[in-house]
Amino acid sequence: MRRINSPAELDKFRKDIISKRDPDKPCIAVCTGTGCLALGAADVVTALKEEIKKQGLETEVVDIRETGCPGFCERGPILVIYPEEICYLQVQPGDAEEIVSQTIVAKKVIDRLLYVDSKTDETIVHESEIPFYKNQMRNLIGNNIKIDPKSIDDYLAVGGYSALVKALFQETPEQVVELVKNSKLRGRGGAGFLAGLKWEFARKSPDKTKYVIVNADEGDPGAFMDRAVLEGNPHSVLEGLTIGAYAMGSHEGYIYVRQEYPLAVENVGIAIKQAEDYGFIGENILGSGFDFTIKVHQGAGAFVCGEETSLLMSLEGKPGEPRPRPPYPAVKGLRGKPTNINNVETWANIPLIINNGADFLTSIGTEGSKGTKIFSLVGKVNNTGLVEVPMGITLREIIYGVGGGVPGGKKFKAVQTGGPSGGCIPEEHLDIEVDFDELAQVGAIMGSGGMIVMDEDTCMVDVARYFLAFLADESCGKCVPCREGIRQMLKILTNISEGKGKEGDIELLVELSETTQNASLCALGRTAPNPVLSTIRYFRDEYEAHIKEKRCPAYVCKELISYYIDPDTCQACMICLRKCPVEAIVGGKNQIHVIDQEKCIKCGTCFEVCPPRFGAVKKISGEPVPPPIPEEARTIIRKSKAK
Amino acid sequence: MSKIILQIDERKIEAREGMTILEAAHSVGIFIPTLCHHEKLEPYGACRICTVEVETRGRTNLIASCLYPVEQDLVVRTRSEKVDKTRKMILELMLAHAPDDPALQDLAKEYGADKNRFEKEPSFCILCGLCVRYCAEVKKKNAVGFVSRGIRREISFIPEIASKECLNCKECFSLCPTGALQAAFVLTEALAFPPPPSEPVPDE
């Protein structure tokens, strides 16, 4: 590896890389992000490599690029073939032969691997025309499929580290801070504090030693935005961090990433090594005289360590518990020194702002929230995956336009944004614009970008209980309002979902919420009641049904539902009887089946296996189970046989 | 150190920079209740019973007075409807664990807290951490610490250290706001824990 000592050398080096690359040479880009790997992408890559060898093509004819996540996780493993940009979905190793012989050699598109529009039944060849992608604005994750995250040359080929050059050689640190301030970039970690302002505080803190930190402790259930950026384009984060260090006068940086993200840890480690070898990190960066080193710190997976002061404690080797603010980290942070902490996505925005100016960001979004935001769109939605959209897009556009709506013809019920500290937003607010302040208005938060879609089969009491159970485990347990408030709220919610709810429980939940919100030490506690408050606000009737009628309207809470076989429609087909894991179904050939309610564990197997044409197994809630029909009446006399 | 003028309960107070609101209040005889606070120890901010209302830049917030540094022109209210309501709830939450503790009962009377509001889970410990912090900060032994997190958090003596250090010290027992018996119980529990079979059982 060679060290690059000046912007001119980097320019020449970049031109060399690009000139050696033939844009018309076929390249199969396979997503090897965590999602696609879980779906077997590694085997697809191996099969493709073998097939290329077998067909005598070797690397002169076609390249294979193993990339980070392009987002459409629902349909993985995904590959995109360049230069045509042909997108194949759900590719299996067995498809390799055809892909190589048909698409690479014969230049023919394989229809069965293409995206099929469910509305028009038309196949779509190009990635950018698939509705999932068409409605996005992928400034941050758009390059993921175009680069191998383990190759710094790939990053340089798409213009990487040009922002670093610009910052170091054309701007003063103050100008960089000013630029970030003007861009109105708000922190993507959750609270949405203006990044430029935070930078200015750290810059103005008088101390020789300062630290800059990437918060990659992504802990919300179902969220994987930061992972995808760090896995797929680690250099964009390193570049942003180095620019930030220059602007704030820091010479040491940390990436705090959870140990459960092994691929992100690996890729960012490789990226740091490569950037050091090239002289983009280390001493006298690109001959500018600026020194900066980056270390990776693996967190042990505590949710609370995503809270910045807990993160600092953990980084210092202490228990991950928050410490009071003030003093803020910008004044007294890591080891008592001024420290700036920003989220992965915030840092990844920096090179874009430096390269394209503050207007680039301010031209996108709403008055109060600028730029794009990555969401992990999960739950009851057709296109599960990672989406990047401009701020100001409506929730409806994300869920229906990008996400393709709710599967199985089910009705939409709510979308939960912001993870365990977020809130549930009902149908009536789906047309609000995605914006830090708008989301807060309706009782949710932007958070770091988790977005869980829920359909009519979701019980909102159960959702609140689930998030509180998560927080009961993940609170550090230091302060009373958070630890004890969550403990009691969880108990009440559990009681309600088990049919033991009492009059006054809702009011008590609200009162506990207030104390926990107002008096907790850190943001975890102060936002912990959000799932409770937002579900009470919009779905109070569900709480009341549980408490007053002992009924779960969504048929979710086990203690409140029963399964029952309708004797009029049961055809004694024996399917449910055989599948019941606890032998709770009594019956036989030509004998109408009856569920023994004492034995039933409410697993729902009978309900699922009963042939739809009979539909004899019923779920009931809030009403007594009809008595079993007398044994003598259970024999079915079939007309055909009765003759 | 520069002087800072602030207002506590409508009284103008002079404080030194770096003082907490609690220290400033106590220095002029304004009482704010505390449970996890101890002069010899670093401020901790866990029990939140010292919560007060502050007004800065037109915004009212509840903060823990044992941690919050004094600021010029800060307006502090040590009692208000919101403060009292919060303290009452905090007491009720703690009383579920230590229902018969005299210190908590006195405060409960003051704030109208109902010790039976929540289902009892008598652990006798409110996790104030006085024993843990005293052992770490003053005695520098770390014989007692917190284990687990969230609602499973509890204090535990480290048998290896406790067996050497604790029997002749026990200074933390008297610090315990909910009764020394609790610390004694946890210590006994730690020392009674059977040592691994490879190690010889220490002679008493």
Coordinates of N, CA and C in Angstrom, one line a residue, chain A residues 227-336:
Chain A
R227 N -26.1 0.0 11.3 CA -25.4 -1.2 10.9 C -25.1 -1.2 9.4
A228 N -26.2 -0.9 8.6 CA -26.1 -0.9 7.1 C -25.1 0.1 6.6
V229 N -25.1 1.3 7.2 CA -24.1 2.3 6.8 C -22.7 1.9 7.2
L230 N -22.5 1.4 8.4 CA -21.2 1.1 8.8 C -20.7 -0.2 8.1
E231 N -21.5 -1.1 7.8 CA -21.1 -2.3 7.1 C -20.9 -2.0 5.6
G232 N -21.8 -1.2 5.0 CA -21.8 -1.0 3.6 C -20.9 0.1 3.1
N233 N -20.7 1.1 3.9 CA -19.9 2.3 3.5 C -19.1 2.9 4.6
P234 N -18.2 2.1 5.2 CA -17.6 2.6 6.5 C -16.7 3.8 6.2
H235 N -16.2 3.9 5.0 CA -15.3 5.1 4.8 C -16.1 6.4 4.8
S236 N -17.3 6.4 4.5 CA -18.1 7.6 4.5 C -18.2 8.1 6.0
V237 N -18.3 7.2 6.9 CA -18.3 7.6 8.3 C -17.0 8.0 8.8
L238 N -15.9 7.3 8.4 CA -14.5 7.7 8.8 C -14.2 9.1 8.2
E239 N -14.6 9.4 7.0 CA -14.4 10.7 6.4 C -15.1 11.8 7.1
G240 N -16.4 11.5 7.4 CA -17.1 12.5 8.2 C -16.5 12.8 9.6
L241 N -16.1 11.7 10.2 CA -15.5 11.8 11.6 C -14.2 12.6 11.5
T242 N -13.4 12.3 10.5 CA -12.1 13.0 10.4 C -12.3 14.5 10.1
I243 N -13.3 14.8 9.3 CA -13.6 16.2 9.0 C -14.1 16.9 10.3
G244 N -14.9 16.2 11.1 CA -15.4 16.7 12.4 C -14.3 17.0 13.3
A245 N -13.3 16.0 13.4 CA -12.2 16.2 14.3 C -11.4 17.4 13.9
Y246 N -11.2 17.6 12.6 CA -10.5 18.8 12.1 C -11.2 20.1 12.6
A247 N -12.6 20.1 12.4 CA -13.3 21.3 12.7 C -13.3 21.6 14.2
M248 N -13.3 20.5 15.0 CA -13.4 20.8 16.5 C -12.1 20.8 17.2
G249 N -11.0 20.5 16.4 CA -9.7 20.5 17.0 C -9.4 19.2 17.8
S250 N -9.9 18.1 17.4 CA -9.7 16.8 18.1 C -8.7 16.0 17.3
H251 N -7.9 15.2 18.1 CA -6.9 14.3 17.4 C -7.2 12.9 17.7
E252 N -8.2 12.6 18.4 CA -8.5 11.2 18.7 C -10.0 10.9 18.6
G253 N -10.3 9.9 17.9 CA -11.7 9.5 17.7 C -12.0 8.1 18.1
Y254 N -13.2 7.8 18.4 CA -13.6 6.4 18.7 C -14.9 6.1 18.0
I255 N -15.0 4.8 17.6 CA -16.2 4.3 17.1 C -16.7 3.3 18.1
Y256 N -17.9 3.7 18.7 CA -18.4 2.8 19.7 C -19.5 2.0 19.0
V257 N -19.2 0.7 18.8 CA -20.1 -0.1 18.0 C -20.4 -1.4 18.8
R258 N -21.6 -1.9 18.7 CA -21.9 -3.0 19.5 C -21.3 -4.3 18.9
Q259 N -20.9 -5.1 19.9 CA -20.2 -6.3 19.6 C -21.1 -7.3 18.8
E260 N -22.4 -7.1 18.8 CA -23.3 -8.0 18.1 C -23.3 -7.6 16.6
Y261 N -22.6 -6.6 16.2 CA -22.5 -6.3 14.8 C -21.1 -6.7 14.2
P262 N -20.9 -8.0 14.2 CA -19.5 -8.4 13.8 C -19.1 -8.0 12.4
L263 N -20.0 -7.9 11.5 CA -19.6 -7.5 10.1 C -19.3 -6.0 10.1
A264 N -20.0 -5.2 10.8 CA -19.7 -3.8 10.9 C -18.4 -3.6 11.6
V265 N -18.1 -4.3 12.6 CA -16.8 -4.2 13.3 C -15.7 -4.6 12.4
E266 N -15.9 -5.7 11.6 CA -14.8 -6.1 10.7 C -14.6 -5.1 9.6
N267 N -15.7 -4.6 9.0 CA -15.5 -3.7 7.9 C -15.0 -2.4 8.3
V268 N -15.4 -1.9 9.4 CA -14.9 -0.6 9.9 C -13.4 -0.7 10.3
G269 N -13.0 -1.9 10.8 CA -11.6 -2.2 11.2 C -10.8 -2.2 9.9
I270 N -11.2 -2.9 8.9 CA -10.5 -2.9 7.6 C -10.4 -1.5 7.1
A271 N -11.5 -0.8 7.1 CA -11.5 0.6 6.5 C -10.5 1.5 7.2
I272 N -10.4 1.4 8.6 CA -9.5 2.2 9.3 C -8.0 1.9 8.9
K273 N -7.7 0.6 8.8 CA -6.4 0.2 8.4 C -6.0 0.7 7.0
Q274 N -7.0 0.6 6.1 CA -6.7 1.1 4.7 C -6.5 2.6 4.7
A275 N -7.4 3.3 5.4 CA -7.3 4.8 5.5 C -6.0 5.2 6.1
E276 N -5.5 4.4 7.1 CA -4.2 4.7 7.7 C -3.1 4.5 6.7
D277 N -3.2 3.4 6.0 CA -2.1 3.1 5.0 C -2.0 4.2 3.9
Y278 N -3.2 4.7 3.6 CA -3.2 5.7 2.5 C -2.9 7.1 3.0
G279 N -2.9 7.2 4.4 CA -2.6 8.5 5.0 C -3.8 9.5 5.1
F280 N -5.0 8.9 5.1 CA -6.2 9.7 5.3 C -6.5 9.8 6.8
I281 N -5.9 8.9 7.6 CA -6.0 8.9 9.0 C -4.6 8.8 9.5
G282 N -4.3 9.4 10.7 CA -2.9 9.2 11.2 C -2.2 10.5 11.3
E283 N -0.9 10.5 11.2 CA -0.1 11.8 11.3 C -0.1 12.5 10.0
N284 N -0.1 13.8 10.1 CA 0.0 14.7 8.9 C -0.8 14.2 7.7
I285 N -2.1 14.2 7.9 CA -3.0 13.6 6.9 C -2.9 14.4 5.6
L286 N -2.6 13.7 4.6 CA -2.5 14.2 3.2 C -1.5 15.4 3.1
G287 N -0.6 15.4 4.0 CA 0.4 16.5 4.1 C -0.1 17.8 4.6
S288 N -1.3 17.8 5.3 CA -1.9 19.0 5.8 C -1.4 19.4 7.2
G289 N -0.7 18.5 7.8 CA -0.2 18.8 9.2 C -1.2 18.4 10.3
F290 N -2.4 18.0 9.9 CA -3.4 17.6 10.8 C -3.3 16.1 11.2
D291 N -3.3 15.8 12.5 CA -3.1 14.4 12.9 C -4.5 14.0 13.5
F292 N -4.8 12.7 13.2 CA -6.0 12.2 13.8 C -6.0 10.7 13.8
T293 N -6.3 10.0 14.9 CA -6.4 8.6 14.9 C -7.8 8.1 15.3
I294 N -8.2 6.9 14.9 CA -9.5 6.4 15.2 C -9.3 5.0 15.8
K295 N -10.0 4.8 16.9 CA -10.0 3.4 17.5 C -11.5 2.9 17.5
V296 N -11.6 1.6 17.4 CA -12.9 1.0 17.5 C -13.1 0.4 18.9
H297 N -14.2 0.7 19.5 CA -14.5 0.2 20.9 C -15.8 -0.6 20.7
Q298 N -15.7 -1.9 21.1 CA -16.9 -2.7 21.0 C -17.7 -2.7 22.3
G299 N -19.0 -2.3 22.2 CA -19.9 -2.3 23.4 C -20.4 -3.7 23.6
A300 N -20.9 -3.9 24.8 CA -21.4 -5.3 25.1 C -22.9 -5.4 24.9
G301 N -23.5 -4.4 24.3 CA -24.9 -4.6 23.9 C -25.9 -4.1 24.9
A302 N -25.6 -3.1 25.7 CA -26.6 -2.6 26.6 C -27.3 -1.4 25.8
F303 N -28.6 -1.5 25.8 CA -29.4 -0.4 25.1 C -29.0 1.0 25.6
V304 N -28.9 1.1 27.0 CA -28.7 2.4 27.6 C -27.4 3.0 27.1
C305 N -26.4 2.2 26.6 CA -25.1 2.8 26.2 C -25.3 3.6 24.9
G306 N -26.4 3.6 24.3 CA -26.7 4.5 23.2 C -26.9 5.9 23.7
E307 N -27.2 6.0 24.9 CA -27.4 7.3 25.6 C -26.0 7.9 25.8
E308 N -25.7 9.1 25.4 CA -24.3 9.5 25.2 C -23.5 9.5 26.5
T309 N -24.1 9.8 27.6 CA -23.3 9.8 28.8 C -23.0 8.4 29.3
S310 N -23.9 7.5 29.1 CA -23.6 6.1 29.4 C -22.6 5.5 28.5
L311 N -22.6 5.9 27.2 CA -21.6 5.5 26.3 C -20.2 5.9 26.8
L312 N -20.1 7.2 27.3 CA -18.8 7.7 27.7 C -18.4 6.8 28.9
M313 N -19.3 6.5 29.9 CA -18.9 5.7 31.0 C -18.4 4.4 30.6
S314 N -19.1 3.8 29.6 CA -18.7 2.5 29.1 C -17.3 2.5 28.4
L315 N -17.1 3.6 27.7 CA -15.8 3.8 27.0 C -14.7 4.0 28.0
E316 N -15.0 4.5 29.2 CA -14.0 4.7 30.2 C -13.8 3.4 31.0
G317 N -14.6 2.3 30.7 CA -14.4 1.1 31.4 C -15.3 0.9 32.6
K318 N -16.2 1.9 32.8 CA -17.1 1.8 33.9 C -18.5 1.2 33.5
P319 N -19.3 0.9 34.5 CA -20.6 0.4 34.2 C -21.4 1.4 33.3
G320 N -22.1 0.9 32.4 CA -22.9 1.8 31.4 C -24.1 2.4 32.1
E321 N -23.8 3.4 32.9 CA -24.9 4.2 33.6 C -24.7 5.6 33.2
P322 N -25.9 6.3 33.0 CA -25.7 7.7 32.6 C -25.2 8.6 33.7
R323 N -24.6 9.7 33.4 CA -24.2 10.6 34.4 C -24.9 11.9 34.1
P324 N -25.0 12.8 35.1 CA -25.9 14.0 34.9 C -25.3 14.9 33.9
R325 N -26.2 15.6 33.2 CA -25.9 16.7 32.3 C -26.7 17.9 32.9
P326 N -26.2 19.1 33.0 CA -24.8 19.5 32.8 C -23.8 18.9 33.8
P327 N -22.5 18.8 33.6 CA -21.9 19.3 32.4 C -22.1 18.5 31.2
Y328 N -22.3 19.1 30.0 CA -22.5 18.4 28.8 C -21.2 17.8 28.3
P329 N -21.3 16.7 27.5 CA -20.0 16.2 27.0 C -19.1 17.2 26.2
A330 N -19.8 18.2 25.6 CA -19.0 19.1 24.8 C -18.1 19.9 25.8
V331 N -18.4 20.0 27.0 CA -17.6 20.7 28.0 C -16.7 19.7 28.8
K332 N -17.4 18.6 29.2 CA -16.7 17.6 30.0 C -17.2 16.3 29.7
G333 N -16.5 15.6 28.8 CA -16.9 14.3 28.2 C -16.0 13.2 28.6
L334 N -15.5 12.5 27.6 CA -14.7 11.4 27.8 C -13.4 11.7 28.6
R335 N -13.2 11.0 29.7 CA -12.1 11.3 30.6 C -12.0 12.8 31.0
G336 N -13.2 13.4 31.1 CA -13.2 14.8 31.5 C -12.9 15.8 30.5

